Amino acid sequence: MKKDGKQKILDAAFLLFSDRGFDAVSIRDIADQAGLSNPALYQHFKSKLELGEALYLSCYQDQNDELNRRLKPEMSPLEKLDTLIDVAVFLHKRTPSPLLYLEKMQGQFGLKARETFAEEALTRRMRHWLLEGQKQKLIRDDVPVSMLAGLVIGQITMWAIQSDLKLAPKNQAAAHMKRLTRSAISL
């Protein structure tokens, strides 16, 4: 299947942002990598910022799609958190940079993702799971939900960064993180 111009641009930007970082990449770099001219790139995106946001939302959508494929209505809140960890590890093993791109660019584009995905936004979903777990007496209630969510996301993020640097193993990562998460947040 032949990629359209927009997808070529997103793929090129992803490679370059992952390699050099958002600020070190120019529109010209992205157009060259995509095999397009600057005017062709500007037909799809008005600016590098708009392109970066589109890429962020695309990575976020991929994460949500994979999570939605795996979540089942009958799962407990702890099982849903386990599934989130499984998805993060799966996606990072498949292509490390999307998870890291989401983390690095959250300050820039995270609010837009929360607005775009509304109730499907990861932070809202986690908050709901944690609150539900507290109601069911599965999850500790002596720590604010925001801190519990930060513990889970922080652990995943730190593992992804260290894994990318070859400092943390990918093998059994999900099992270790799930065990650590449950020991930290469960009653």
PDB file of C-alpha atoms in Angstrom:
ATOM      1  CA  MET A   1       0.000   0.000   0.000  1.00  0.00           C
ATOM      2  CA  LYS A   2       1.390   3.362  -1.031  1.00  0.00           C
ATOM      3  CA  LYS A   3       1.532   6.007   1.690  1.00  0.00           C
ATOM      4  CA  ASP A   4      -0.116   9.348   1.101  1.00  0.00           C
ATOM      5  CA  GLY A   5       1.795  12.605   1.533  1.00  0.00           C
ATOM      6  CA  LYS A   6       0.426  13.272   5.002  1.00  0.00           C
ATOM      7  CA  GLN A   7       1.487   9.845   6.295  1.00  0.00           C
ATOM      8  CA  LYS A   8       4.934  10.234   4.714  1.00  0.00           C
ATOM      9  CA  ILE A   9       5.316  13.531   6.564  1.00  0.00           C
ATOM     10  CA  LEU A  10       4.178  12.045   9.895  1.00  0.00           C
ATOM     11  CA  ASP A  11       6.551   9.086   9.480  1.00  0.00           C
ATOM     12  CA  ALA A  12       9.468  11.369   8.580  1.00  0.00           C
ATOM     13  CA  ALA A  13       8.743  13.712  11.489  1.00  0.00           C
ATOM     14  CA  PHE A  14       8.504  10.774  13.865  1.00  0.00           C
ATOM     15  CA  LEU A  15      11.923   9.467  12.815  1.00  0.00           C
ATOM     16  CA  LEU A  16      13.570  12.873  13.027  1.00  0.00           C
ATOM     17  CA  PHE A  17      11.916  13.972  16.287  1.00  0.00           C
ATOM     18  CA  SER A  18      12.841  10.616  17.832  1.00  0.00           C
ATOM     19  CA  ASP A  19      16.431  10.911  16.691  1.00  0.00           C
ATOM     20  CA  ARG A  20      17.129  14.612  17.283  1.00  0.00           C
ATOM     21  CA  GLY A  21      14.277  15.977  19.358  1.00  0.00           C
ATOM     22  CA  PHE A  22      11.481  18.314  18.351  1.00  0.00           C
ATOM     23  CA  ASP A  23      13.393  21.588  18.626  1.00  0.00           C
ATOM     24  CA  ALA A  24      16.419  20.414  16.600  1.00  0.00           C
ATOM     25  CA  VAL A  25      14.378  19.459  13.515  1.00  0.00           C
ATOM     26  CA  SER A  26      13.350  21.942  10.824  1.00  0.00           C
ATOM     27  CA  ILE A  27      10.486  21.798   8.345  1.00  0.00           C
ATOM     28  CA  ARG A  28      13.120  21.458   5.605  1.00  0.00           C
ATOM     29  CA  ASP A  29      14.562  18.395   7.397  1.00  0.00           C
ATOM     30  CA  ILE A  30      11.117  16.791   7.538  1.00  0.00           C
ATOM     31  CA  ALA A  31      10.305  17.580   3.904  1.00  0.00           C
ATOM     32  CA  ASP A  32      13.665  16.150   2.794  1.00  0.00           C
ATOM     33  CA  GLN A  33      13.175  12.990   4.859  1.00  0.00           C
ATOM     34  CA  ALA A  34       9.665  12.553   3.405  1.00  0.00           C
ATOM     35  CA  GLY A  35      10.912  13.151  -0.149  1.00  0.00           C
ATOM     36  CA  LEU A  36       8.671  16.177  -0.544  1.00  0.00           C
ATOM     37  CA  SER A  37       9.114  19.886  -1.110  1.00  0.00           C
ATOM     38  CA  ASN A  38       8.399  22.449   1.609  1.00  0.00           C
ATOM     39  CA  PRO A  39       5.268  23.644  -0.258  1.00  0.00           C
ATOM     40  CA  ALA A  40       3.999  20.043  -0.420  1.00  0.00           C
ATOM     41  CA  LEU A  41       4.508  19.709   3.335  1.00  0.00           C
ATOM     42  CA  TYR A  42       2.672  22.970   3.964  1.00  0.00           C
ATOM     43  CA  GLN A  43      -0.326  21.624   2.036  1.00  0.00           C
ATOM     44  CA  HIS A  44      -0.845  19.228   4.940  1.00  0.00           C
ATOM     45  CA  PHE A  45       0.487  21.161   7.946  1.00  0.00           C
ATOM     46  CA  LYS A  46       0.674  24.928   8.457  1.00  0.00           C
ATOM     47  CA  SER A  47       3.620  24.729  10.859  1.00  0.00           C
ATOM     48  CA  LYS A  48       6.011  22.416  12.641  1.00  0.00           C
ATOM     49  CA  LEU A  49       3.920  22.908  15.772  1.00  0.00           C
ATOM     50  CA  GLU A  50       0.764  21.736  13.984  1.00  0.00           C
ATOM     51  CA  LEU A  51       2.713  18.749  12.642  1.00  0.00           C
ATOM     52  CA  GLY A  52       4.075  17.927  16.104  1.00  0.00           C
ATOM     53  CA  GLU A  53       0.570  18.064  17.542  1.00  0.00           C
ATOM     54  CA  ALA A  54      -0.804  15.799  14.792  1.00  0.00           C
ATOM     55  CA  LEU A  55       1.982  13.315  15.470  1.00  0.00           C
ATOM     56  CA  TYR A  56       1.302  13.460  19.226  1.00  0.00           C
ATOM     57  CA  LEU A  57      -2.407  12.816  18.689  1.00  0.00           C
ATOM     58  CA  SER A  58      -1.608   9.970  16.291  1.00  0.00           C
ATOM     59  CA  CYS A  59       0.685   8.292  18.856  1.00  0.00           C
ATOM     60  CA  TYR A  60      -1.942   8.858  21.554  1.00  0.00           C
ATOM     61  CA  GLN A  61      -4.632   7.343  19.309  1.00  0.00           C
ATOM     62  CA  ASP A  62      -2.479   4.260  18.675  1.00  0.00           C
ATOM     63  CA  GLN A  63      -2.048   3.797  22.427  1.00  0.00           C
ATOM     64  CA  ASN A  64      -5.787   4.210  23.032  1.00  0.00           C
ATOM     65  CA  ASP A  65      -6.705   1.837  20.204  1.00  0.00           C
ATOM     66  CA  GLU A  66      -4.453  -0.896  21.583  1.00  0.00           C
ATOM     67  CA  LEU A  67      -5.771  -0.333  25.103  1.00  0.00           C
ATOM     68  CA  ASN A  68      -9.381  -0.485  23.892  1.00  0.00           C
ATOM     69  CA  ARG A  69      -8.681  -3.769  22.056  1.00  0.00           C
ATOM     70  CA  ARG A  70      -7.465  -5.336  25.279  1.00  0.00           C
ATOM     71  CA  LEU A  71      -9.818  -3.936  27.914  1.00  0.00           C
ATOM     72  CA  LYS A  72     -12.859  -6.015  28.839  1.00  0.00           C
ATOM     73  CA  PRO A  73     -15.894  -4.666  30.750  1.00  0.00           C
ATOM     74  CA  GLU A  74     -15.629  -7.402  33.387  1.00  0.00           C
ATOM     75  CA  MET A  75     -12.057  -6.456  34.340  1.00  0.00           C
ATOM     76  CA  SER A  76     -11.386  -5.133  37.819  1.00  0.00           C
ATOM     77  CA  PRO A  77      -9.702  -1.739  38.197  1.00  0.00           C
ATOM     78  CA  LEU A  78      -6.418  -3.495  39.020  1.00  0.00           C
ATOM     79  CA  GLU A  79      -6.710  -5.636  35.891  1.00  0.00           C
ATOM     80  CA  LYS A  80      -7.297  -2.495  33.832  1.00  0.00           C
ATOM     81  CA  LEU A  81      -4.118  -0.946  35.260  1.00  0.00           C
ATOM     82  CA  ASP A  82      -2.277  -4.203  34.477  1.00  0.00           C
ATOM     83  CA  THR A  83      -3.583  -3.945  30.909  1.00  0.00           C
ATOM     84  CA  LEU A  84      -2.328  -0.376  30.638  1.00  0.00           C
ATOM     85  CA  ILE A  85       1.145  -1.580  31.645  1.00  0.00           C
ATOM     86  CA  ASP A  86       0.954  -4.467  29.147  1.00  0.00           C
ATOM     87  CA  VAL A  87       0.001  -2.043  26.368  1.00  0.00           C
ATOM     88  CA  ALA A  88       2.799   0.398  27.210  1.00  0.00           C
ATOM     89  CA  VAL A  89       5.398  -2.380  27.195  1.00  0.00           C
ATOM     90  CA  PHE A  90       3.995  -3.902  23.999  1.00  0.00           C
ATOM     91  CA  LEU A  91       4.036  -0.574  22.150  1.00  0.00           C
ATOM     92  CA  HIS A  92       7.506   0.320  23.407  1.00  0.00           C
ATOM     93  CA  LYS A  93       8.928  -3.051  22.362  1.00  0.00           C
ATOM     94  CA  ARG A  94       7.339  -2.649  18.923  1.00  0.00           C
ATOM     95  CA  THR A  95       8.559   0.919  18.380  1.00  0.00           C
ATOM     96  CA  PRO A  96      10.229   2.640  21.344  1.00  0.00           C
ATOM     97  CA  SER A  97       9.840   6.228  20.286  1.00  0.00           C
ATOM     98  CA  PRO A  98       6.035   6.745  20.396  1.00  0.00           C
ATOM     99  CA  LEU A  99       5.903   6.248  24.150  1.00  0.00           C
ATOM    100  CA  LEU A 100       8.910   8.508  24.633  1.00  0.00           C
ATOM    101  CA  TYR A 101       7.513  11.102  22.210  1.00  0.00           C
ATOM    102  CA  LEU A 102       4.270  11.174  24.200  1.00  0.00           C
ATOM    103  CA  GLU A 103       6.232  11.662  27.405  1.00  0.00           C
ATOM    104  CA  LYS A 104       8.611  14.316  26.064  1.00  0.00           C
ATOM    105  CA  MET A 105       5.903  16.362  24.389  1.00  0.00           C
ATOM    106  CA  GLN A 106       3.164  16.083  27.017  1.00  0.00           C
ATOM    107  CA  GLY A 107       3.761  19.625  28.234  1.00  0.00           C
ATOM    108  CA  GLN A 108       3.345  20.918  24.701  1.00  0.00           C
ATOM    109  CA  PHE A 109       0.436  18.793  23.465  1.00  0.00           C
ATOM    110  CA  GLY A 110      -1.003  16.924  26.472  1.00  0.00           C
ATOM    111  CA  LEU A 111      -3.856  19.379  27.035  1.00  0.00           C
ATOM    112  CA  LYS A 112      -4.909  19.055  23.397  1.00  0.00           C
ATOM    113  CA  ALA A 113      -4.943  15.260  23.769  1.00  0.00           C
ATOM    114  CA  ARG A 114      -7.081  15.474  26.916  1.00  0.00           C
ATOM    115  CA  GLU A 115      -9.493  17.788  25.073  1.00  0.00           C
ATOM    116  CA  THR A 116      -9.533  15.643  21.931  1.00  0.00           C
ATOM    117  CA  PHE A 117      -9.977  12.303  23.673  1.00  0.00           C
ATOM    118  CA  ALA A 118     -12.284  13.581  26.466  1.00  0.00           C
ATOM    119  CA  GLU A 119     -13.362  10.583  28.550  1.00  0.00           C
ATOM    120  CA  GLU A 120     -10.994   8.353  26.583  1.00  0.00           C
ATOM    121  CA  ALA A 121      -8.005  10.425  27.756  1.00  0.00           C
ATOM    122  CA  LEU A 122      -5.610   8.206  29.646  1.00  0.00           C
ATOM    123  CA  THR A 123      -5.475  10.411  32.744  1.00  0.00           C
ATOM    124  CA  ARG A 124      -9.269  10.449  33.027  1.00  0.00           C
ATOM    125  CA  ARG A 125      -9.485   6.698  32.526  1.00  0.00           C
ATOM    126  CA  MET A 126      -6.836   6.017  35.149  1.00  0.00           C
ATOM    127  CA  ARG A 127      -8.535   8.353  37.608  1.00  0.00           C
ATOM    128  CA  HIS A 128     -11.819   6.529  37.060  1.00  0.00           C
ATOM    129  CA  TRP A 129     -10.181   3.087  37.521  1.00  0.00           C
ATOM    130  CA  LEU A 130      -8.395   4.209  40.678  1.00  0.00           C
ATOM    131  CA  LEU A 131     -11.520   5.762  42.197  1.00  0.00           C
ATOM    132  CA  GLU A 132     -13.522   2.654  41.339  1.00  0.00           C
ATOM    133  CA  GLY A 133     -10.811   0.512  42.918  1.00  0.00           C
ATOM    134  CA  GLN A 134     -10.994   2.609  46.066  1.00  0.00           C
ATOM    135  CA  LYS A 135     -14.784   2.179  46.212  1.00  0.00           C
ATOM    136  CA  GLN A 136     -14.310  -1.583  45.837  1.00  0.00           C
ATOM    137  CA  LYS A 137     -11.673  -1.544  48.613  1.00  0.00           C
ATOM    138  CA  LEU A 138      -9.035  -2.856  46.197  1.00  0.00           C
ATOM    139  CA  ILE A 139      -6.895   0.275  46.078  1.00  0.00           C
ATOM    140  CA  ARG A 140      -5.567   2.309  48.984  1.00  0.00           C
ATOM    141  CA  ASP A 141      -7.378   5.548  49.734  1.00  0.00           C
ATOM    142  CA  ASP A 142      -4.790   7.154  52.026  1.00  0.00           C
ATOM    143  CA  VAL A 143      -2.942   8.648  49.031  1.00  0.00           C
ATOM    144  CA  PRO A 144      -4.518  11.040  46.489  1.00  0.00           C
ATOM    145  CA  VAL A 145      -5.543   9.420  43.213  1.00  0.00           C
ATOM    146  CA  SER A 146      -3.305  11.846  41.314  1.00  0.00           C
ATOM    147  CA  MET A 147      -0.292  10.490  43.210  1.00  0.00           C
ATOM    148  CA  LEU A 148      -1.291   6.881  42.524  1.00  0.00           C
ATOM    149  CA  ALA A 149      -1.701   7.637  38.815  1.00  0.00           C
ATOM    150  CA  GLY A 150       1.686   9.382  38.813  1.00  0.00           C
ATOM    151  CA  LEU A 151       3.264   6.318  40.377  1.00  0.00           C
ATOM    152  CA  VAL A 152       1.967   4.090  37.567  1.00  0.00           C
ATOM    153  CA  ILE A 153       2.806   6.470  34.715  1.00  0.00           C
ATOM    154  CA  GLY A 154       6.155   7.432  36.245  1.00  0.00           C
ATOM    155  CA  GLN A 155       7.168   3.806  36.521  1.00  0.00           C
ATOM    156  CA  ILE A 156       6.239   3.102  32.890  1.00  0.00           C
ATOM    157  CA  THR A 157       8.003   6.236  31.676  1.00  0.00           C
ATOM    158  CA  MET A 158      11.182   5.581  33.641  1.00  0.00           C
ATOM    159  CA  TRP A 159      11.301   2.013  32.381  1.00  0.00           C
ATOM    160  CA  ALA A 160      10.821   3.181  28.762  1.00  0.00           C
ATOM    161  CA  ILE A 161      13.623   5.741  29.066  1.00  0.00           C
ATOM    162  CA  GLN A 162      16.003   3.265  30.688  1.00  0.00           C
ATOM    163  CA  SER A 163      15.023   0.546  28.237  1.00  0.00           C
ATOM    164  CA  ASP A 164      15.754   2.871  25.326  1.00  0.00           C
ATOM    165  CA  LEU A 165      19.186   3.527  26.853  1.00  0.00           C
ATOM    166  CA  LYS A 166      19.700  -0.245  27.278  1.00  0.00           C
ATOM    167  CA  LEU A 167      19.764   0.165  31.080  1.00  0.00           C
ATOM    168  CA  ALA A 168      16.560  -1.750  31.831  1.00  0.00           C
ATOM    169  CA  PRO A 169      15.511  -5.133  30.490  1.00  0.00           C
ATOM    170  CA  LYS A 170      12.530  -5.495  28.183  1.00  0.00           C
ATOM    171  CA  ASN A 171      12.104  -9.124  29.139  1.00  0.00           C
ATOM    172  CA  GLN A 172       9.585  -9.532  31.982  1.00  0.00           C
ATOM    173  CA  ALA A 173       9.227  -5.735  32.287  1.00  0.00           C
ATOM    174  CA  ALA A 174       5.431  -5.834  32.347  1.00  0.00           C
ATOM    175  CA  ALA A 175       5.343  -8.532  35.034  1.00  0.00           C
ATOM    176  CA  HIS A 176       7.785  -6.593  37.221  1.00  0.00           C
ATOM    177  CA  MET A 177       5.897  -3.308  36.823  1.00  0.00           C
ATOM    178  CA  LYS A 178       2.538  -4.931  37.536  1.00  0.00           C
ATOM    179  CA  ARG A 179       3.911  -6.519  40.689  1.00  0.00           C
ATOM    180  CA  LEU A 180       5.439  -3.214  41.834  1.00  0.00           C
ATOM    181  CA  THR A 181       2.261  -1.300  41.038  1.00  0.00           C
ATOM    182  CA  ARG A 182       0.045  -3.702  42.912  1.00  0.00           C
ATOM    183  CA  SER A 183       2.320  -3.726  45.942  1.00  0.00           C
ATOM    184  CA  ALA A 184       2.296   0.083  46.017  1.00  0.00           C
ATOM    185  CA  ILE A 185      -1.391   0.796  45.432  1.00  0.00           C
ATOM    186  CA  SER A 186      -3.338  -2.285  46.570  1.00  0.00           C
ATOM    187  CA  LEU A 187      -4.847  -2.782  50.001  1.00  0.00           C
TER     188      LEU A 187
END
